Amino acid sequence: MTETTNSTSDKIALVTGGGTGVGKSVARALSSAGWHVVITGRREAVLAATAEELSTETGNKVSWLSCDVGDETSVKTLFANLTDEFGRLDLLVNNAGIGNSPVPLEDISFQEWSNVVAANLTGAFLCTQQAFRLMKAQDPKGGRIINNGSISATTPRPNSAPYTATKHAITGLTKSTALDGRAFDIACGQIDIGNAASDMTARMSGGVPQANGELAPEPTISPAHVADAVVYMAGLPLDANILTLTVMATKMPFVGRG
């Protein structure tokens, strides 16, 4: 774990998939807002570099702990280390996830299906489970969990069955978590993101498959807009919750008929 400058807050936030992309933007925004942010992911070198960069940029300490969120033992170790180091968790952002190959459904291998489910759904469940245990036991109890749902939690793209299935499932996990957390002051909400600029969306400017079979370029937005929305959700008192929030490129083909 790498730490640099002093934190301005005793509120602890854990961001999965925090080394790159949307997760990095969320970590930056939370750190700038005064949270002590811990980022996690599988690639230690990436995490270390991002933590150092964000610590210098925001003036607040950003820490890192490596973890494969799809592996139960790895997640248990992550939360044991987190508890030992900080003693509590106030915010979990379940951001880690991967897409699937854009091929016909019948050509998706079982291994790829399993990999997507592990990263996108099992990882969110395992981290939520451990966060519940910590948030129930800590004093003061409670905390907040924010899940990255994607607009694929509502409407699929062509050839995206594994990814779309996991994101639909995240909506169910979000609702169950919000319900089961009520008695313990644990709030849970979901942010559905549409076309935030990242490695995953880089190909959109050159054209991506549409529901009518055509290829068309799609607009993207800065992930900073998503991060700002997460900071707002995270900053609410625990007696208020945003259950679902969609942040999307205004002109993307999502709300029209296709």
mmCIF file with all atom_site columns, C-alpha atoms in Angstrom, residues 57 76 78 83-84 155 166 181 185 196 202:
data_model
loop_
_atom_site.group_PDB
_atom_site.id
_atom_site.type_symbol
_atom_site.label_atom_id
_atom_site.label_alt_id
_atom_site.label_comp_id
_atom_site.label_asym_id
_atom_site.label_entity_id
_atom_site.label_seq_id
_atom_site.pdbx_PDB_ins_code
_atom_site.Cartn_x
_atom_site.Cartn_y
_atom_site.Cartn_z
_atom_site.occupancy
_atom_site.B_iso_or_equiv
_atom_site.pdbx_formal_charge
_atom_site.auth_seq_id
_atom_site.auth_comp_id
_atom_site.auth_asym_id
_atom_site.auth_atom_id
_atom_site.pdbx_PDB_model_num
ATOM 1  C CA . GLU A 1 57  ? -2.784  16.404  -7.522  1.00 0.00 ? 57  GLU A CA 1
ATOM 2  C CA . LYS A 1 76  ? -11.606 -11.022 2.353   1.00 0.00 ? 76  LYS A CA 1
ATOM 3  C CA . LEU A 1 78  ? -8.649  -6.683  1.058   1.00 0.00 ? 78  LEU A CA 1
ATOM 4  C CA . THR A 1 83  ? -9.953  -2.742  8.622   1.00 0.00 ? 83  THR A CA 1
ATOM 5  C CA . ASP A 1 84  ? -6.494  -3.108  10.118  1.00 0.00 ? 84  ASP A CA 1
ATOM 6  C CA . THR A 1 155 ? -31.100 -1.402  -22.405 1.00 0.00 ? 155 THR A CA 1
ATOM 7  C CA . THR A 1 166 ? -24.506 -8.646  -15.141 1.00 0.00 ? 166 THR A CA 1
ATOM 8  C CA . GLY A 1 181 ? -29.172 -2.062  4.816   1.00 0.00 ? 181 GLY A CA 1
ATOM 9  C CA . ASP A 1 185 ? -27.950 2.922   8.327   1.00 0.00 ? 185 ASP A CA 1
ATOM 10 C CA . ALA A 1 196 ? -18.137 8.109   -20.409 1.00 0.00 ? 196 ALA A CA 1
ATOM 11 C CA . ALA A 1 202 ? -12.640 4.667   -27.373 1.00 0.00 ? 202 ALA A CA 1
#
